[in-house]
Amino acid sequence: MDIERLRSDTPGCATVAHLNNAGAALPPRPVIDAVNGHFALESTIGAYEAAEQSDAAVQHFYDAMARLIGARADEIAYVENATRAWDMAFYSIPFADGDRILTTTSEYSSNTIAYHQVAEAKGAKVDVVPDWADGTLSLEALEAELVKGDVRLVSLNHIPTQNGLVNPAAEVGQLCREHGVLYLLDACQSVGQLAIDVNEIGCDMLSATGRKYLRGPRGTGFLYVRREIVRTLVPPFLDLQAATWKAPGGFEMRDTAQRFETWERYVAGQIGLGVAADYAADLGMAGIETRVTELAAKLREELSARPGVTVLDKGTRPSGLVTFTVDGHDPTAIKHAAREHGVNINVTNPASHGYDPHVHPAAVRASVHYYNTEGEVERLLSALPRT
């Protein structure tokens, strides 16, 4: 990778060492220009008129995202954020009394709330599959739960928000196929960071955001739904984008993933998200994954060598999210101190960590991307307090 060229293509690199990519990454110039250009067009000729004029760019989003994750264009829905994308998938599943939902200890709390809401309303049950000793979802335990039966859904996050690991998504997909169980993957942190192929993973549904590793606009997201199951799912709400009105008293849902969309949308954002998908695909996801993994490994190594610093990451396959604590220092205070040195990092919030029984009360999270440099890693280390 030509890192200097990529950094020159990223205006934010001139002003900050941005190690908060798991929160929201810095967008590259083509994404900025696409979003700003369409908004400027809206302001001069009108929003409806601008959407008509830019229809080719709007529609290109579906092809671009499908290319990035190995899907087909009709399996992609544009949704305003990853939370809504995940919700539209989860709440479309026809749960019934006695159905079981299997998930992980590292599940995101937003998703756990939805599990329990549906469980209470439908009589379903939520079962948390235990981990291996390294913190990764135990495939043996998952298979044992699948063998017990009554599983309607396996739902997990690919990369948890708080512990640096990558869950074995493809192995989970294989088990779900063998047992005929639906599989929903929250790929909020992995799309744009890891090479993703939905066919290799074997998931039925996948949700993700634009603002994180994909480097797209905030307020954008997407949902993948496998073509073969679309018609079995009924979204929790419909409009004239999701369905066609059949007068005088009926409607017909789309038979593509667009049944999960709404008509009103952030058009400039959809265009920008398509550009972001193209940018990542053109750069090459294998190279991106390698670069992110190497930078994160360097940061973990440097942190582990410092007295008083505890790296909290788990798993045998590490991600670009690095979590740690510094003895005697509050993580939020560390975040603010680093910002004064021109370094952006974040803090993991225990309220977001779902069923995790081992989560630290709070921790610093530094998340690297391919446009970061070894020098920026050193800037972070220099900004940390000494013990």
Short mmCIF file of C-alpha atoms in Angstrom, two decimals:
data_model
loop_
_atom_site.label_atom_id
_atom_site.label_comp_id
_atom_site.label_asym_id
_atom_site.label_seq_id
_atom_site.Cartn_x
_atom_site.Cartn_y
_atom_site.Cartn_z
CA MET A 1 0.00 0.00 0.00
CA ASP A 2 1.08 3.53 -0.76
CA ILE A 3 0.29 4.84 2.71
CA GLU A 4 1.39 8.39 2.00
CA ARG A 5 -0.90 8.58 -1.03
CA LEU A 6 -3.79 7.19 0.98
CA ARG A 7 -3.12 9.70 3.74
CA SER A 8 -2.99 12.57 1.28
CA ASP A 9 -6.39 11.33 0.09
CA THR A 10 -7.65 11.68 3.69
CA PRO A 11 -7.83 15.35 4.78
CA GLY A 12 -8.22 14.48 8.45
CA CYS A 13 -4.76 12.90 8.57
CA ALA A 14 -3.26 16.38 8.37
CA THR A 15 -4.85 17.45 11.64
CA VAL A 16 -5.14 14.41 13.93
CA ALA A 17 -3.81 10.93 14.65
CA HIS A 18 -7.15 9.20 14.39
CA LEU A 19 -7.16 5.91 16.30
CA ASN A 20 -10.92 5.81 16.83
CA ASN A 21 -11.85 3.99 13.64
CA ALA A 22 -14.11 1.56 15.49
CA GLY A 23 -16.15 4.63 16.41
CA ALA A 24 -16.05 6.47 13.09
CA ALA A 25 -13.19 6.47 10.59
CA LEU A 26 -11.90 9.44 8.63
CA PRO A 27 -13.49 9.51 5.15
CA PRO A 28 -11.35 9.68 2.01
CA ARG A 29 -11.64 12.55 -0.45
CA PRO A 30 -13.82 10.70 -3.02
CA VAL A 31 -16.45 10.02 -0.34
CA ILE A 32 -16.32 13.62 0.89
CA ASP A 33 -16.66 14.94 -2.65
CA ALA A 34 -19.56 12.61 -3.45
CA VAL A 35 -21.56 13.61 -0.37
CA ASN A 36 -20.78 17.33 -0.61
CA GLY A 37 -21.39 17.36 -4.35
CA HIS A 38 -24.85 15.87 -4.08
CA PHE A 39 -25.81 18.10 -1.17
CA ALA A 40 -24.68 21.11 -3.20
CA LEU A 41 -26.80 19.87 -6.10
CA GLU A 42 -29.82 19.54 -3.80
CA SER A 43 -29.29 23.10 -2.61
CA THR A 44 -29.24 24.50 -6.14
CA ILE A 45 -31.88 22.53 -8.06
CA GLY A 46 -33.98 20.88 -5.31
CA ALA A 47 -33.73 17.56 -3.49
CA TYR A 48 -36.20 15.58 -5.60
CA GLU A 49 -34.68 16.92 -8.79
CA ALA A 50 -31.16 16.15 -7.58
CA ALA A 51 -32.15 12.57 -6.75
CA GLU A 52 -33.51 12.11 -10.26
CA GLN A 53 -30.38 13.56 -11.82
CA SER A 54 -28.13 11.37 -9.63
CA ASP A 55 -30.17 8.19 -9.99
CA ALA A 56 -27.31 6.24 -11.58
CA ALA A 57 -25.04 7.02 -8.62
CA VAL A 58 -27.81 6.15 -6.17
CA GLN A 59 -28.44 2.79 -7.84
CA HIS A 60 -24.72 2.07 -8.11
CA PHE A 61 -24.63 1.70 -4.33
CA TYR A 62 -26.28 -1.74 -4.60
CA ASP A 63 -23.72 -3.03 -7.09
CA ALA A 64 -20.80 -1.56 -5.12
CA MET A 65 -21.86 -3.08 -1.81
CA ALA A 66 -22.66 -6.43 -3.40
CA ARG A 67 -19.20 -6.49 -4.96
CA LEU A 68 -17.55 -5.72 -1.62
CA ILE A 69 -19.16 -8.58 0.32
CA GLY A 70 -19.68 -11.17 -2.43
CA ALA A 71 -23.46 -10.74 -2.64
CA ARG A 72 -25.94 -9.98 -5.41
CA ALA A 73 -27.33 -6.48 -5.84
CA ASP A 74 -30.91 -7.56 -5.09
CA GLU A 75 -29.72 -8.91 -1.72
CA ILE A 76 -28.66 -5.44 -0.51
CA ALA A 77 -30.85 -2.87 1.25
CA TYR A 78 -29.81 0.68 2.04
CA VAL A 79 -30.70 1.51 5.64
CA GLU A 80 -30.02 4.66 7.62
CA ASN A 81 -27.72 2.99 10.17
CA ALA A 82 -26.51 -0.40 11.33
CA THR A 83 -28.86 -0.51 14.30
CA ARG A 84 -31.91 -0.06 12.10
CA ALA A 85 -30.52 -2.56 9.56
CA TRP A 86 -30.07 -5.17 12.30
CA ASP A 87 -33.51 -4.38 13.76
CA MET A 88 -35.22 -4.73 10.39
CA ALA A 89 -33.69 -8.18 9.97
CA PHE A 90 -34.25 -9.43 13.52
CA TYR A 91 -37.83 -8.19 13.92
CA SER A 92 -38.81 -9.69 10.56
CA ILE A 93 -38.25 -13.23 11.83
CA PRO A 94 -41.54 -14.99 12.76
CA PHE A 95 -40.62 -16.10 16.28
CA ALA A 96 -43.07 -18.37 18.10
CA ASP A 97 -43.53 -19.78 21.58
CA GLY A 98 -40.67 -22.11 22.45
CA ASP A 99 -38.24 -20.80 19.83
CA ARG A 100 -34.66 -20.39 20.97
CA ILE A 101 -32.25 -17.57 20.12
CA LEU A 102 -28.56 -18.45 20.49
CA THR A 103 -26.00 -15.69 20.95
CA THR A 104 -22.61 -14.99 22.53
CA THR A 105 -21.23 -13.60 25.77
CA SER A 106 -19.74 -10.68 23.84
CA GLU A 107 -23.00 -9.59 22.24
CA TYR A 108 -23.71 -5.86 21.97
CA SER A 109 -26.27 -4.67 24.52
CA SER A 110 -28.47 -3.01 21.90
CA ASN A 111 -29.03 -6.45 20.39
CA THR A 112 -29.58 -8.15 23.75
CA ILE A 113 -32.40 -5.72 24.50
CA ALA A 114 -34.10 -6.75 21.27
CA TYR A 115 -33.70 -10.46 22.09
CA HIS A 116 -35.41 -10.06 25.42
CA GLN A 117 -38.17 -7.84 24.09
CA VAL A 118 -39.07 -10.48 21.50
CA ALA A 119 -38.66 -13.30 24.02
CA GLU A 120 -41.15 -11.64 26.36
CA ALA A 121 -43.61 -10.88 23.58
CA LYS A 122 -43.41 -14.20 21.70
CA GLY A 123 -42.51 -16.72 24.37
CA ALA A 124 -39.08 -17.33 22.90
CA LYS A 125 -35.96 -18.05 24.93
CA VAL A 126 -32.50 -16.49 24.78
CA ASP A 127 -29.54 -18.82 25.42
CA VAL A 128 -25.98 -17.51 25.67
CA VAL A 129 -23.43 -19.92 24.24
CA PRO A 130 -20.28 -20.13 26.39
CA ASP A 131 -16.79 -19.26 25.16
CA TRP A 132 -13.59 -21.16 24.73
CA ALA A 133 -10.91 -20.27 27.26
CA ASP A 134 -9.58 -17.56 24.93
CA GLY A 135 -12.93 -15.73 24.91
CA THR A 136 -13.99 -16.80 21.41
CA LEU A 137 -17.40 -18.39 20.91
CA SER A 138 -17.12 -22.13 21.54
CA LEU A 139 -18.11 -24.03 18.40
CA GLU A 140 -18.50 -27.24 20.37
CA ALA A 141 -20.91 -25.55 22.77
CA LEU A 142 -22.81 -23.99 19.87
CA GLU A 143 -23.20 -27.34 18.14
CA ALA A 144 -24.42 -28.92 21.37
CA GLU A 145 -27.11 -26.25 21.64
CA LEU A 146 -28.12 -26.73 18.02
CA VAL A 147 -28.46 -30.46 18.57
CA LYS A 148 -30.92 -29.80 21.40
CA GLY A 149 -33.31 -28.35 18.83
CA ASP A 150 -35.92 -25.56 18.73
CA VAL A 151 -33.32 -23.00 17.61
CA ARG A 152 -34.89 -20.36 15.38
CA LEU A 153 -31.87 -18.06 15.15
CA VAL A 154 -28.15 -17.90 15.78
CA SER A 155 -27.12 -14.25 16.13
CA LEU A 156 -23.68 -12.93 16.94
CA ASN A 157 -21.28 -10.09 16.31
CA HIS A 158 -18.30 -10.71 14.06
CA ILE A 159 -16.03 -8.36 16.04
CA PRO A 160 -17.22 -7.35 19.52
CA THR A 161 -16.94 -3.72 20.54
CA GLN A 162 -14.87 -4.38 23.66
CA ASN A 163 -12.37 -7.24 23.52
CA GLY A 164 -10.37 -7.22 20.30
CA LEU A 165 -11.28 -10.68 19.01
CA VAL A 166 -12.77 -11.96 15.74
CA ASN A 167 -15.48 -14.57 16.16
CA PRO A 168 -15.36 -17.67 13.88
CA ALA A 169 -18.16 -16.46 11.62
CA ALA A 170 -17.65 -18.98 8.80
CA GLU A 171 -17.50 -21.95 11.16
CA VAL A 172 -20.72 -20.76 12.77
CA GLY A 173 -22.26 -20.51 9.32
CA GLN A 174 -21.34 -24.10 8.53
CA LEU A 175 -23.03 -25.32 11.70
CA CYS A 176 -26.14 -23.26 10.99
CA ARG A 177 -26.42 -24.71 7.49
CA GLU A 178 -26.02 -28.24 8.81
CA HIS A 179 -28.87 -27.70 11.29
CA GLY A 180 -31.12 -25.58 9.04
CA VAL A 181 -31.05 -22.57 11.37
CA LEU A 182 -31.20 -18.88 10.44
CA TYR A 183 -27.97 -16.96 10.97
CA LEU A 184 -27.76 -13.19 11.54
CA LEU A 185 -24.29 -11.62 11.65
CA ASP A 186 -23.65 -8.16 13.08
CA ALA A 187 -20.69 -7.05 10.97
CA CYS A 188 -20.62 -3.47 12.20
CA GLN A 189 -16.89 -3.58 13.00
CA SER A 190 -15.75 -6.05 10.35
CA VAL A 191 -17.01 -4.67 7.02
CA GLY A 192 -14.18 -2.49 5.76
CA GLN A 193 -11.67 -4.10 8.12
CA LEU A 194 -11.78 -7.77 7.11
CA ALA A 195 -12.23 -9.47 3.75
CA ILE A 196 -15.92 -10.44 3.85
CA ASP A 197 -17.66 -12.95 1.57
CA VAL A 198 -21.21 -13.73 2.68
CA ASN A 199 -21.18 -17.00 0.76
CA GLU A 200 -18.06 -18.21 2.53
CA ILE A 201 -19.45 -17.06 5.88
CA GLY A 202 -22.81 -18.66 5.19
CA CYS A 203 -24.91 -16.05 6.96
CA ASP A 204 -28.53 -15.46 5.96
CA MET A 205 -28.48 -11.81 7.04
CA LEU A 206 -25.68 -9.33 7.70
CA SER A 207 -25.89 -5.77 8.97
CA ALA A 208 -23.23 -3.08 8.95
CA THR A 209 -22.62 0.65 9.19
CA GLY A 210 -21.01 3.15 6.87
CA ARG A 211 -19.17 5.26 9.43
CA LYS A 212 -16.69 2.76 10.89
CA TYR A 213 -14.06 0.81 8.95
CA LEU A 214 -15.87 1.31 5.65
CA ARG A 215 -15.03 5.05 5.90
CA GLY A 216 -18.43 6.13 4.64
CA PRO A 217 -20.76 8.88 5.84
CA ARG A 218 -22.28 8.80 9.30
CA GLY A 219 -26.01 8.10 9.20
CA THR A 220 -25.68 5.31 6.63
CA GLY A 221 -25.78 1.54 6.78
CA PHE A 222 -26.87 -1.51 4.87
CA LEU A 223 -28.46 -4.91 5.24
CA TYR A 224 -27.68 -8.08 3.30
CA VAL A 225 -30.44 -10.70 3.10
CA ARG A 226 -29.87 -13.93 1.18
CA ARG A 227 -32.15 -14.10 -1.84
CA GLU A 228 -33.54 -17.52 -0.94
CA ILE A 229 -34.98 -16.37 2.39
CA VAL A 230 -36.24 -12.86 1.61
CA ARG A 231 -39.83 -13.96 1.06
CA THR A 232 -39.93 -15.75 4.42
CA LEU A 233 -39.30 -12.52 6.33
CA VAL A 234 -41.85 -9.80 7.03
CA PRO A 235 -40.31 -6.44 8.00
CA PRO A 236 -41.78 -4.80 11.11
CA PHE A 237 -43.00 -1.87 9.04
CA LEU A 238 -43.59 -1.20 5.35
CA ASP A 239 -44.00 1.79 3.09
CA LEU A 240 -44.17 2.51 -0.64
CA GLN A 241 -40.51 1.60 -1.04
CA ALA A 242 -40.89 -1.77 0.64
CA ALA A 243 -44.24 -2.66 -0.90
CA THR A 244 -46.67 -1.73 -3.67
CA TRP A 245 -50.19 -0.61 -2.85
CA LYS A 246 -52.85 -2.74 -4.55
CA ALA A 247 -56.11 -0.80 -4.51
CA PRO A 248 -58.60 -0.92 -3.00
CA GLY A 249 -57.31 -2.84 0.00
CA GLY A 250 -54.09 -4.74 -0.33
CA PHE A 251 -50.35 -4.55 -0.90
CA GLU A 252 -47.52 -6.62 -2.30
CA MET A 253 -44.07 -6.65 -0.71
CA ARG A 254 -40.96 -6.49 -2.87
CA ASP A 255 -39.35 -9.86 -3.41
CA THR A 256 -35.85 -8.39 -2.95
CA ALA A 257 -33.96 -7.03 0.03
CA GLN A 258 -35.47 -3.64 -0.73
CA ARG A 259 -38.53 -4.75 1.23
CA PHE A 260 -36.40 -3.72 4.24
CA GLU A 261 -35.95 -0.14 3.01
CA THR A 262 -37.98 3.02 3.49
CA TRP A 263 -38.65 5.52 0.73
CA GLU A 264 -37.18 8.53 2.52
CA ARG A 265 -33.43 8.35 2.84
CA TYR A 266 -30.17 10.31 3.02
CA VAL A 267 -29.53 10.30 -0.72
CA ALA A 268 -26.12 11.97 -0.52
CA GLY A 269 -25.18 9.40 2.10
CA GLN A 270 -26.26 6.48 -0.07
CA ILE A 271 -24.16 7.80 -2.93
CA GLY A 272 -21.22 8.32 -0.57
CA LEU A 273 -21.56 4.85 0.89
CA GLY A 274 -21.39 3.35 -2.57
CA VAL A 275 -18.22 5.34 -3.25
CA ALA A 276 -16.76 4.11 0.06
CA ALA A 277 -17.50 0.50 -0.90
CA ASP A 278 -15.78 1.00 -4.25
CA TYR A 279 -12.80 2.67 -2.55
CA ALA A 280 -12.27 -0.28 -0.24
CA ALA A 281 -12.80 -2.89 -2.95
CA ASP A 282 -10.43 -1.14 -5.34
CA LEU A 283 -7.77 -0.90 -2.67
CA GLY A 284 -8.21 -4.59 -1.87
CA MET A 285 -9.71 -5.98 1.29
CA ALA A 286 -6.96 -8.58 1.75
CA GLY A 287 -4.35 -5.82 1.88
CA ILE A 288 -6.49 -3.72 4.20
CA GLU A 289 -6.94 -6.64 6.59
CA THR A 290 -3.21 -7.35 6.64
CA ARG A 291 -2.29 -3.72 7.27
CA VAL A 292 -4.83 -3.30 10.09
CA THR A 293 -3.76 -6.57 11.74
CA GLU A 294 -0.07 -5.63 11.64
CA LEU A 295 -0.60 -2.16 13.09
CA ALA A 296 -2.79 -3.50 15.88
CA ALA A 297 -0.21 -6.18 16.68
CA LYS A 298 2.49 -3.52 16.97
CA LEU A 299 0.32 -1.47 19.31
CA ARG A 300 -0.47 -4.48 21.51
CA GLU A 301 3.20 -5.39 21.69
CA GLU A 302 4.24 -1.88 22.71
CA LEU A 303 1.45 -1.59 25.27
CA SER A 304 2.22 -5.00 26.80
CA ALA A 305 5.83 -3.94 27.38
CA ARG A 306 4.85 -0.87 29.42
CA PRO A 307 4.69 -1.12 33.22
CA GLY A 308 1.18 -0.73 34.60
CA VAL A 309 -0.57 -1.31 31.27
CA THR A 310 -2.88 -4.30 30.88
CA VAL A 311 -4.02 -5.32 27.40
CA LEU A 312 -7.49 -6.83 27.69
CA ASP A 313 -7.93 -8.31 24.22
CA LYS A 314 -8.99 -11.93 23.81
CA GLY A 315 -9.20 -14.53 21.08
CA THR A 316 -6.73 -16.27 18.79
CA ARG A 317 -7.53 -14.03 15.83
CA PRO A 318 -7.09 -10.38 16.87
CA SER A 319 -8.82 -7.45 15.20
CA GLY A 320 -7.88 -3.81 14.79
CA LEU A 321 -9.58 -2.94 18.11
CA VAL A 322 -7.07 -2.74 20.98
CA THR A 323 -8.40 -2.40 24.53
CA PHE A 324 -6.32 -1.73 27.61
CA THR A 325 -6.11 -0.08 31.02
CA VAL A 326 -3.40 1.91 32.78
CA ASP A 327 -3.07 1.31 36.52
CA GLY A 328 -4.31 4.21 38.59
CA HIS A 329 -5.70 6.19 35.63
CA ASP A 330 -9.30 6.64 34.55
CA PRO A 331 -9.88 5.62 30.90
CA THR A 332 -11.96 8.70 30.16
CA ALA A 333 -9.22 10.94 31.52
CA ILE A 334 -6.73 9.11 29.29
CA LYS A 335 -8.97 9.70 26.28
CA HIS A 336 -9.16 13.45 26.95
CA ALA A 337 -5.44 13.71 27.63
CA ALA A 338 -4.67 11.94 24.35
CA ARG A 339 -6.95 14.33 22.48
CA GLU A 340 -4.94 17.25 23.84
CA HIS A 341 -1.94 15.63 22.11
CA GLY A 342 -3.84 15.34 18.83
CA VAL A 343 -4.67 11.65 19.21
CA ASN A 344 -8.24 10.31 19.00
CA ILE A 345 -9.09 7.19 21.00
CA ASN A 346 -12.23 6.04 22.79
CA VAL A 347 -13.49 4.29 25.93
CA THR A 348 -15.50 1.08 26.06
CA ASN A 349 -18.69 1.43 28.07
CA PRO A 350 -19.65 -1.58 30.24
CA ALA A 351 -23.32 -0.82 29.59
CA SER A 352 -22.70 -1.87 25.97
CA HIS A 353 -21.16 -5.24 26.72
CA GLY A 354 -24.24 -7.43 26.98
CA TYR A 355 -23.69 -10.78 28.65
CA ASP A 356 -19.90 -10.52 29.03
CA PRO A 357 -19.13 -11.86 32.54
CA HIS A 358 -15.49 -10.77 32.49
CA VAL A 359 -15.71 -7.22 31.23
CA HIS A 360 -13.59 -4.61 32.95
CA PRO A 361 -15.56 -1.66 34.42
CA ALA A 362 -14.12 0.56 31.66
CA ALA A 363 -11.19 0.46 29.28
CA VAL A 364 -9.37 2.53 26.71
CA ARG A 365 -10.00 1.45 23.10
CA ALA A 366 -7.61 2.38 20.30
CA SER A 367 -8.68 1.17 16.86
CA VAL A 368 -6.28 1.41 13.94
CA HIS A 369 -6.93 1.56 10.21
CA TYR A 370 -4.73 1.14 7.16
CA TYR A 371 -4.12 4.88 6.78
CA ASN A 372 -2.65 5.10 10.27
CA THR A 373 1.12 4.98 10.65
CA GLU A 374 3.62 3.52 13.04
CA GLY A 375 4.43 7.10 13.99
CA GLU A 376 0.83 7.67 15.08
CA VAL A 377 1.02 4.57 17.23
CA GLU A 378 4.10 6.09 18.88
CA ARG A 379 2.20 9.37 19.39
CA LEU A 380 -0.45 7.49 21.31
CA LEU A 381 2.13 5.72 23.44
CA SER A 382 3.80 9.05 24.21
CA ALA A 383 0.46 10.53 25.27
CA LEU A 384 -0.31 7.76 27.79
CA PRO A 385 0.37 8.37 31.48
CA ARG A 386 3.30 6.62 33.15
CA THR A 387 2.79 4.47 36.24
#
